[in-house]
mmCIF file of C-alpha atoms in Angstrom:
data_model
loop_
_atom_site.group_PDB
_atom_site.id
_atom_site.type_symbol
_atom_site.label_atom_id
_atom_site.label_comp_id
_atom_site.label_asym_id
_atom_site.label_seq_id
_atom_site.Cartn_x
_atom_site.Cartn_y
_atom_site.Cartn_z
ATOM 1 C CA UNK B 25 92.089 95.555 79.953
ATOM 2 C CA UNK B 26 90.620 95.911 76.465
ATOM 3 C CA UNK B 27 87.212 94.550 75.553
ATOM 4 C CA UNK B 28 86.266 93.726 71.990
ATOM 5 C CA UNK B 29 83.039 92.060 70.950
ATOM 6 C CA UNK B 30 82.557 89.445 68.293
ATOM 7 C CA UNK B 31 79.377 87.784 67.166
ATOM 8 C CA UNK B 32 78.971 84.194 68.297
ATOM 9 C CA UNK B 33 78.447 81.576 65.630
ATOM 10 C CA UNK B 34 76.138 79.486 67.788
ATOM 11 C CA UNK B 35 72.898 78.009 66.577
ATOM 12 C CA UNK B 36 69.453 78.999 67.744
ATOM 13 C CA UNK B 37 69.104 75.612 69.470
ATOM 14 C CA UNK B 38 72.065 76.423 71.742
ATOM 15 C CA UNK B 39 70.472 79.778 72.552
ATOM 16 C CA UNK B 40 67.265 77.953 73.454
ATOM 17 C CA UNK B 41 69.189 75.795 75.931
ATOM 18 C CA UNK B 42 70.449 78.916 77.688
ATOM 19 C CA UNK B 43 66.938 80.201 78.281
ATOM 20 C CA UNK B 44 66.450 77.257 80.628
ATOM 21 C CA UNK B 45 69.485 78.360 82.683
ATOM 22 C CA UNK B 46 68.191 81.770 83.603
ATOM 23 C CA UNK B 47 69.418 83.460 80.432
ATOM 24 C CA UNK B 48 66.005 85.019 79.803
ATOM 25 C CA UNK B 49 65.083 86.313 76.384
ATOM 26 C CA UNK B 50 68.159 86.605 74.238
ATOM 27 C CA UNK B 51 68.863 88.361 70.977
ATOM 28 C CA UNK B 52 72.203 88.370 69.214
ATOM 29 C CA UNK B 53 74.978 87.070 71.406
ATOM 30 C CA UNK B 54 78.304 88.876 71.627
ATOM 31 C CA UNK B 55 81.399 87.386 73.168
ATOM 32 C CA UNK B 56 83.892 89.610 75.011
ATOM 33 C CA UNK B 57 87.524 89.164 73.936
ATOM 34 C CA UNK B 58 90.040 89.812 76.703
ATOM 35 C CA UNK B 59 93.687 90.832 76.368
ATOM 36 C CA UNK B 60 96.397 89.831 78.789
ATOM 37 C CA UNK B 61 96.905 86.608 80.746
ATOM 38 C CA UNK B 62 93.626 84.862 79.962
ATOM 39 C CA UNK B 63 91.773 81.921 81.441
ATOM 40 C CA UNK B 64 89.436 80.325 78.907
ATOM 41 C CA UNK B 65 86.969 77.444 78.573
ATOM 42 C CA UNK B 66 88.995 74.292 77.942
ATOM 43 C CA UNK B 67 86.381 72.992 75.493
ATOM 44 C CA UNK B 68 85.832 75.953 73.156
ATOM 45 C CA UNK B 69 88.527 78.476 74.227
ATOM 46 C CA UNK B 70 86.017 81.238 74.951
ATOM 47 C CA UNK B 71 87.690 83.865 77.161
ATOM 48 C CA UNK B 72 86.431 83.751 80.763
ATOM 49 C CA UNK B 73 88.713 85.863 82.969
ATOM 50 C CA UNK B 74 92.143 87.407 83.479
ATOM 51 C CA UNK B 75 94.802 86.190 85.894
ATOM 52 C CA UNK B 76 94.784 89.644 87.530
ATOM 53 C CA UNK B 77 91.177 88.977 88.618
ATOM 54 C CA UNK B 78 92.111 85.969 90.777
ATOM 55 C CA UNK B 79 91.253 86.568 94.428
ATOM 56 C CA UNK B 80 92.338 83.141 95.708
ATOM 57 C CA UNK B 81 93.858 79.934 94.328
ATOM 58 C CA UNK B 82 93.072 78.048 97.548
ATOM 59 C CA UNK B 83 89.579 76.785 96.705
ATOM 60 C CA UNK B 84 88.679 73.170 96.062
ATOM 61 C CA UNK B 85 85.909 71.443 94.138
ATOM 62 C CA UNK B 86 84.993 67.856 93.421
ATOM 63 C CA UNK B 87 87.624 67.668 90.635
ATOM 64 C CA UNK B 88 90.456 69.242 92.617
ATOM 65 C CA UNK B 89 91.628 72.848 92.559
ATOM 66 C CA UNK B 90 89.428 75.854 91.903
ATOM 67 C CA UNK B 91 90.120 79.595 91.779
ATOM 68 C CA UNK B 92 88.010 82.464 93.120
ATOM 69 C CA UNK B 93 87.723 85.314 90.575
ATOM 70 C CA UNK B 94 86.462 88.837 91.187
ATOM 71 C CA UNK B 95 85.250 89.164 87.560
ATOM 72 C CA UNK B 96 84.268 86.716 84.828
ATOM 73 C CA UNK B 97 82.871 87.303 81.338
ATOM 74 C CA UNK B 98 81.142 85.223 78.682
ATOM 75 C CA UNK B 99 79.125 83.167 81.163
ATOM 76 C CA UNK B 100 75.449 82.629 81.848
ATOM 77 C CA UNK B 101 74.086 81.818 85.276
ATOM 78 C CA UNK B 102 71.695 79.124 86.417
ATOM 79 C CA UNK B 103 69.060 79.235 89.112
ATOM 80 C CA UNK B 104 70.064 80.515 92.542
ATOM 81 C CA UNK B 105 69.981 77.763 95.138
ATOM 82 C CA UNK B 106 71.046 77.279 98.736
ATOM 83 C CA UNK B 107 74.032 74.938 99.097
ATOM 84 C CA UNK B 108 75.865 73.731 102.160
ATOM 85 C CA UNK B 109 79.548 74.183 101.387
ATOM 86 C CA UNK B 110 82.542 73.338 103.555
ATOM 87 C CA UNK B 111 82.534 76.931 104.847
ATOM 88 C CA UNK B 112 78.804 77.092 105.583
ATOM 89 C CA UNK B 113 75.519 77.790 103.828
ATOM 90 C CA UNK B 114 75.653 79.949 100.686
ATOM 91 C CA UNK B 115 73.196 81.030 97.983
ATOM 92 C CA UNK B 116 74.976 80.170 94.722
ATOM 93 C CA UNK B 117 74.233 79.661 91.050
ATOM 94 C CA UNK B 118 76.113 77.560 88.537
ATOM 95 C CA UNK B 119 77.918 79.408 85.745
ATOM 96 C CA UNK B 120 78.108 78.166 82.156
ATOM 97 C CA UNK B 121 80.291 79.061 79.173
ATOM 98 C CA UNK B 122 78.337 81.030 76.551
ATOM 99 C CA UNK B 123 80.442 79.456 73.802
ATOM 100 C CA UNK B 124 79.659 75.783 74.418
ATOM 101 C CA UNK B 125 77.356 75.634 77.463
ATOM 102 C CA UNK B 126 79.833 73.747 79.671
ATOM 103 C CA UNK B 127 79.477 74.253 83.400
ATOM 104 C CA UNK B 128 82.583 76.063 84.639
ATOM 105 C CA UNK B 129 81.884 76.592 88.334
ATOM 106 C CA UNK B 130 79.576 78.685 90.470
ATOM 107 C CA UNK B 131 78.902 82.254 91.568
ATOM 108 C CA UNK B 132 78.312 83.303 95.163
ATOM 109 C CA UNK B 133 75.162 85.380 95.503
ATOM 110 C CA UNK B 134 74.844 85.411 99.300
ATOM 111 C CA UNK B 135 77.004 84.139 102.133
ATOM 112 C CA UNK B 136 75.086 83.615 105.358
ATOM 113 C CA UNK B 137 78.086 83.824 107.673
ATOM 114 C CA UNK B 138 79.759 87.168 108.282
ATOM 115 C CA UNK B 139 83.269 85.772 107.722
ATOM 116 C CA UNK B 140 82.269 84.571 104.242
ATOM 117 C CA UNK B 141 80.740 87.833 102.944
ATOM 118 C CA UNK B 142 83.884 88.583 100.883
ATOM 119 C CA UNK B 143 82.774 85.838 98.439
ATOM 120 C CA UNK B 144 79.511 87.569 97.466
ATOM 121 C CA UNK B 145 79.402 88.519 93.794
ATOM 122 C CA UNK B 146 82.553 86.517 93.039
ATOM 123 C CA UNK B 147 82.851 83.374 90.944
ATOM 124 C CA UNK B 148 84.683 80.101 91.399
ATOM 125 C CA UNK B 149 86.062 78.446 88.277
ATOM 126 C CA UNK B 150 87.026 74.797 88.515
ATOM 127 C CA UNK B 151 90.650 74.538 87.354
ATOM 128 C CA UNK B 152 89.860 71.243 85.623
ATOM 129 C CA UNK B 153 87.405 73.030 83.309
ATOM 130 C CA UNK B 154 89.524 75.968 82.166
ATOM 131 C CA UNK B 155 92.813 76.528 80.334
ATOM 132 C CA UNK B 156 95.404 78.816 81.857
ATOM 133 C CA UNK B 157 97.196 81.828 80.371
ATOM 134 C CA UNK B 158 99.964 79.621 78.972
ATOM 135 C CA UNK B 159 97.371 77.275 77.396
ATOM 136 C CA UNK B 160 98.037 74.838 80.231
ATOM 137 C CA UNK B 161 95.282 72.569 81.410
ATOM 138 C CA UNK B 162 94.844 71.165 84.856
ATOM 139 C CA UNK B 163 94.380 67.406 84.813
ATOM 140 C CA UNK B 164 92.664 65.456 87.562
ATOM 141 C CA UNK B 165 94.963 62.818 89.032
ATOM 142 C CA UNK B 166 94.044 59.597 90.772
ATOM 143 C CA UNK B 167 94.929 61.139 94.121
ATOM 144 C CA UNK B 168 92.435 63.995 93.696
ATOM 145 C CA UNK B 169 89.795 63.721 96.422
ATOM 146 C CA UNK B 170 86.221 63.549 95.248
ATOM 147 C CA UNK B 171 83.910 65.360 97.629
ATOM 148 C CA UNK B 172 82.205 68.602 98.439
ATOM 149 C CA UNK B 173 83.425 71.965 97.258
ATOM 150 C CA UNK B 174 84.353 75.326 98.661
ATOM 151 C CA UNK B 175 87.354 74.659 100.910
ATOM 152 C CA UNK B 176 89.542 77.702 101.077
ATOM 153 C CA UNK B 177 92.382 79.255 102.979
ATOM 154 C CA UNK B 178 92.314 82.960 102.291
#
């Protein structure tokens, strides 16, 4: 995996919005460029993760499928909050694309149940909000259930 940095062309107003999401004080923003089979933000194409970093493709969110990733880049995190998921109570924070500010999914900070500890420090990206390595996009169909998130079969 090769990392290259490039300066973001975002405006100061978009940087100000990030401060409200737990970004803290920010200076110049650099975006990591990944090489390989890349998942990116479907809105602005900012690189987010590599296919080799997928831990599970068996997660679900309110828009359908979601993938659990061991590593993500070019995201900011929101406030940590307790959420009741389908697999129990977890401390999570939303994750946002640094390129356009779109919410992409969430990061597990703490899992309260022993069987769920493997999720800690990992991120879930909603498949509906990212483009795949072949530039494919996942579209929500009419049969997609709308409900809670976090169902998995690992």
